[in-house]
CSV table of C-alpha atoms and ligand atoms in Angstrom, one decimal:
chain,number,residue,atom,x,y,z
V,639,MET,CA,-13.4,-4.1,-9.9
V,640,ARG,CA,-13.9,-6.1,-6.8
V,641,ILE,CA,-13.0,-4.7,-3.4
V,642,GLU,CA,-12.5,-7.2,-0.8
V,643,LEU,CA,-11.5,-7.3,3.0
V,644,VAL,CA,-9.2,-9.7,4.3
V,645,GLN,CA,-7.8,-10.2,7.9
V,646,GLY,CA,-4.1,-11.6,7.8
V,647,ASP,CA,-0.5,-10.8,6.7
V,648,ILE,CA,-0.3,-9.2,3.3
V,649,THR,CA,3.2,-10.9,2.9
V,650,THR,CA,1.2,-14.1,2.2
V,651,ARG,CA,-1.2,-12.8,-0.4
V,652,ALA,CA,-1.0,-14.4,-3.8
V,653,VAL,CA,-1.9,-11.5,-5.8
V,654,ASP,CA,0.0,-9.5,-8.5
V,655,ALA,CA,1.1,-6.8,-6.4
V,656,ILE,CA,1.3,-5.9,-2.8
V,657,VAL,CA,1.4,-2.3,-1.5
V,658,ASN,CA,4.1,-1.5,1.1
V,659,ALA,CA,3.6,1.4,3.5
V,660,ALA,CA,7.1,2.7,3.2
V,661,ASN,CA,8.9,5.7,4.3
V,662,SER,CA,10.6,8.2,1.9
V,663,SER,CA,14.0,6.7,2.5
V,664,LEU,CA,12.9,3.4,1.0
V,665,LEU,CA,15.5,1.5,3.1
V,666,GLY,CA,13.2,-0.3,5.6
V,667,GLY,CA,11.5,0.3,8.7
V,668,GLY,CA,9.0,-1.4,11.2
V,669,GLY,CA,5.3,-2.5,10.7
V,670,VAL,CA,4.3,-3.8,7.5
V,671,ASP,CA,7.4,-2.4,5.7
V,672,GLY,CA,9.6,-4.6,8.0
V,673,ALA,CA,7.4,-7.7,7.4
V,674,ILE,CA,7.6,-7.2,3.6
V,675,HIS,CA,11.4,-6.9,3.6
V,676,ARG,CA,11.8,-10.1,5.7
V,677,ALA,CA,9.4,-12.0,3.5
V,678,ALA,CA,10.9,-10.7,0.1
V,679,GLY,CA,14.6,-11.3,1.2
V,680,PRO,CA,17.7,-9.1,1.1
V,681,GLU,CA,17.1,-8.7,-2.8
V,682,LEU,CA,14.4,-6.3,-2.0
V,683,MET,CA,16.8,-3.9,0.0
V,684,ALA,CA,19.0,-4.2,-2.9
V,685,ALA,CA,16.5,-3.1,-5.3
V,686,CYS,CA,15.4,-0.1,-3.0
V,687,ARG,CA,19.1,0.9,-2.9
V,688,GLU,CA,19.3,1.0,-6.5
V,689,LEU,CA,16.3,3.2,-6.7
V,690,ARG,CA,17.9,5.5,-4.6
V,691,ARG,CA,21.1,5.7,-6.4
V,692,THR,CA,19.3,6.0,-9.8
V,693,GLU,CA,15.9,7.6,-10.1
V,694,LEU,CA,14.9,8.7,-6.6
V,695,PRO,CA,18.1,10.0,-5.0
V,696,GLY,CA,16.0,12.5,-2.8
V,697,GLY,CA,13.7,9.5,-1.8
V,698,LEU,CA,10.1,8.8,-2.5
V,699,PRO,CA,7.7,11.7,-2.0
V,700,VAL,CA,4.7,11.4,0.1
V,701,GLY,CA,1.7,10.3,-1.7
V,702,ALA,CA,3.9,8.7,-4.6
V,703,ALA,CA,4.4,5.1,-5.5
V,704,VAL,CA,7.4,3.2,-7.1
V,705,ALA,CA,7.7,-0.3,-8.0
V,706,THR,CA,10.2,-3.3,-7.4
V,707,PRO,CA,9.9,-7.1,-8.0
V,708,GLY,CA,8.5,-9.1,-5.1
V,709,PHE,CA,11.5,-11.5,-5.1
V,710,ARG,CA,10.7,-14.3,-2.6
V,711,LEU,CA,6.9,-13.2,-2.1
V,712,PRO,CA,4.2,-14.9,-3.7
V,713,ALA,CA,3.3,-11.6,-5.2
V,714,ARG,CA,5.2,-10.5,-8.4
V,715,TRP,CA,5.5,-6.9,-7.6
V,716,VAL,CA,5.9,-4.7,-4.5
V,717,ILE,CA,4.4,-1.3,-5.0
V,718,HIS,CA,6.2,1.2,-2.4
V,719,THR,CA,4.1,4.2,-1.2
V,720,VAL,CA,4.7,6.7,1.3
V,721,GLY,CA,1.7,7.6,3.6
V,722,PRO,CA,1.5,11.1,5.3
V,723,ASN,CA,2.9,10.9,9.0
V,724,ARG,CA,0.3,12.7,11.3
V,725,HIS,CA,3.1,12.9,13.9
V,726,ALA,CA,5.0,15.0,11.5
V,727,GLY,CA,1.9,17.3,10.8
V,728,GLN,CA,1.0,15.6,7.6
V,729,THR,CA,-2.9,15.6,8.1
V,730,ASP,CA,-4.0,16.3,4.6
V,731,PRO,CA,-6.3,13.2,3.4
V,732,ALA,CA,-5.5,14.2,-0.2
V,733,LEU,CA,-2.0,13.0,0.4
V,734,LEU,CA,-3.4,9.6,1.6
V,735,ALA,CA,-5.8,9.4,-1.1
V,736,SER,CA,-2.9,10.0,-3.5
V,737,CYS,CA,-1.0,6.9,-2.0
V,738,PHE,CA,-4.0,4.6,-3.1
V,739,ARG,CA,-4.6,6.2,-6.5
V,740,GLU,CA,-0.8,6.3,-7.5
V,741,SER,CA,-0.3,2.8,-6.5
V,742,LEU,CA,-3.3,1.7,-8.6
V,743,LYS,CA,-2.1,3.5,-11.5
V,744,LEU,CA,1.2,2.0,-11.2
V,745,ALA,CA,0.0,-1.3,-10.7
V,746,GLY,CA,-2.4,-0.9,-13.9
V,747,SER,CA,0.8,0.2,-15.9
V,748,LEU,CA,2.4,-3.0,-14.9
V,749,GLY,CA,-0.5,-5.3,-16.1
V,750,ALA,CA,-1.3,-6.2,-12.4
V,751,GLY,CA,-4.8,-7.7,-12.2
V,752,SER,CA,-4.9,-7.8,-8.6
V,753,VAL,CA,-3.7,-5.6,-5.8
V,754,ALA,CA,-3.5,-5.8,-2.0
V,755,PHE,CA,-3.1,-2.8,0.2
V,756,PRO,CA,-2.5,-2.5,4.0
V,757,ALA,CA,-4.1,0.1,6.0
V,758,VAL,CA,-1.3,2.8,5.0
V,759,SER,CA,-0.6,5.4,7.7
V,760,ALA,CA,-2.7,3.7,10.2
V,761,GLY,CA,0.1,2.5,12.2
V,762,ILE,CA,3.1,4.2,13.0
V,763,TYR,CA,2.3,7.2,11.0
V,764,GLY,CA,-0.7,7.8,13.3
V,765,TRP,CA,-3.8,8.3,11.4
V,766,ASP,CA,-7.2,7.1,12.7
V,767,ALA,CA,-8.3,4.0,11.4
V,768,ASP,CA,-11.6,5.2,10.1
V,769,GLU,CA,-10.2,8.1,8.5
V,770,VAL,CA,-7.7,5.6,6.6
V,771,ALA,CA,-10.5,3.4,5.7
V,772,GLU,CA,-12.8,6.0,4.4
V,773,THR,CA,-10.0,7.6,2.4
V,774,ALA,CA,-8.9,4.2,0.9
V,775,PHE,CA,-12.6,3.3,-0.2
V,776,ASP,CA,-13.2,6.8,-1.7
V,777,ALA,CA,-9.8,6.5,-3.5
V,778,VAL,CA,-10.1,3.0,-4.9
V,779,SER,CA,-13.8,3.7,-5.9
V,780,GLY,CA,-12.8,7.0,-7.7
V,781,PHE,CA,-10.1,5.3,-9.5
V,782,ALA,CA,-12.3,2.2,-10.8
V,783,ALA,CA,-14.8,4.7,-11.9
V,784,SER,CA,-12.3,7.0,-13.9
V,785,GLN,CA,-10.1,4.1,-15.0
V,786,PRO,CA,-12.4,1.2,-16.0
V,787,GLU,CA,-10.0,-0.2,-18.5
V,788,SER,CA,-7.0,-0.3,-15.9
V,789,GLY,CA,-7.1,-4.2,-16.0
V,790,ILE,CA,-7.3,-4.3,-12.3
V,791,GLU,CA,-10.0,-6.7,-11.3
V,792,LEU,CA,-9.5,-7.3,-7.5
V,793,VAL,CA,-8.3,-4.9,-4.9
V,794,GLU,CA,-8.0,-6.2,-1.5
V,795,PHE,CA,-7.5,-4.5,1.9
V,796,VAL,CA,-5.3,-6.8,4.0
V,797,LEU,CA,-5.7,-6.0,7.6
V,798,PHE,CA,-3.9,-7.3,10.6
V,799,SER,CA,-6.5,-7.2,13.1
V,800,GLN,CA,-10.1,-8.2,13.3
V,801,GLU,CA,-11.0,-4.6,14.6
V,802,MET,CA,-9.4,-3.1,11.6
V,803,VAL,CA,-11.5,-5.3,9.3
V,804,ALA,CA,-14.6,-4.0,11.3
V,805,VAL,CA,-13.5,-0.3,10.9
V,806,PHE,CA,-13.2,-0.9,7.0
V,807,ARG,CA,-16.3,-2.9,6.9
V,808,GLU,CA,-18.2,0.1,8.4
V,809,ALA,CA,-16.5,2.5,6.2
V,810,ARG,CA,-17.8,0.3,3.3
V,811,GLU,CA,-21.2,0.4,4.2
V,812,GLY,CA,-21.2,4.1,4.8
A,34,LIG,N1,0.2,-7.3,7.0
A,34,LIG,C1,-0.8,-6.4,7.1
A,34,LIG,N2,-1.0,-5.5,7.8
A,34,LIG,C2,0.2,-5.2,8.6
A,34,LIG,C3,1.2,-6.2,8.6
A,34,LIG,C4,1.3,-7.2,7.8
A,34,LIG,N3,2.4,-8.0,7.9
A,34,LIG,N4,2.2,-5.5,9.6
A,34,LIG,C5,1.5,-4.4,10.0
A,34,LIG,N5,0.3,-4.2,9.6
A,34,LIG,P1,2.5,0.5,9.6
A,34,LIG,P2,2.3,3.4,8.6
A,34,LIG,C6,-0.6,-3.1,9.8
A,34,LIG,O1,3.1,1.2,11.1
A,34,LIG,O2,1.3,3.7,9.7
A,34,LIG,C7,7.5,1.9,8.8
A,34,LIG,O3,8.4,1.9,9.8
A,34,LIG,C8,-0.4,-2.4,10.8
A,34,LIG,O4,-1.2,-3.0,12.0
A,34,LIG,O5,3.2,-0.6,9.1
A,34,LIG,O6,2.1,3.9,7.1
A,34,LIG,C9,7.6,2.4,7.5
A,34,LIG,O7,9.1,2.4,7.2
A,34,LIG,C10,-1.4,-1.1,10.5
A,34,LIG,O8,-2.8,-1.3,10.6
A,34,LIG,O9,2.6,1.7,8.4
A,34,LIG,C11,7.4,4.1,7.9
A,34,LIG,O10,8.4,4.4,8.6
A,34,LIG,C12,-1.0,-0.9,9.1
A,34,LIG,O11,-0.4,-2.1,8.7
A,34,LIG,C13,6.2,3.9,8.8
A,34,LIG,O12,6.4,2.7,9.4
A,34,LIG,C14,0.1,0.3,8.7
A,34,LIG,O13,1.0,0.4,10.0
A,34,LIG,C15,4.9,3.9,8.0
A,34,LIG,O14,3.9,3.8,8.9
């Protein structure tokens, strides 16, 4: 599995699945969540409402993942995950690692060969960028080692700023 760092807007990535840093309601928000909903079109909100009506009446738990189509996005799928919110006292890195792992598991089960992640929890949810980067690399490398047959060949971290790319590069180099 290749892991690449990309600076830019995740909504433009032509990968099989992009991951959304959502909240438990799945009903939209700011940050990357808002950008993904704008780019995917109103069908995405309708799909999220349907998930809430059917399999997730209580919302999506922190650290879990669920998929919808990508609708107007270049990506075929959106995998929604909920990062821990540091401002709400959710400081356990295992919850953040779970977001990456569960998203990859789901991507593999959908047959996705390429997956793009944003820096989950590093924005509105208040985690330090370097902790997010380290957790992300550990979780993705751990998944690759434990699931060599997942079919996922490419994982991109798509980061909004050059500063965030530098933080991830440093985490990769250890
Ligand atoms: N492409 C790539 N990265 C982006 C983009 C984009 N288009 N837009 C923002 N980022 P955040 P969180 C970066 O706040 O911390 C929402 O309201 C951003 O610069 O989007 O997990 C949800 O509904 C930052 O580095 O997600 C939740 O309520 C990273 O993506 C809450 O925010 C994550 O920032 C989730 O907060």
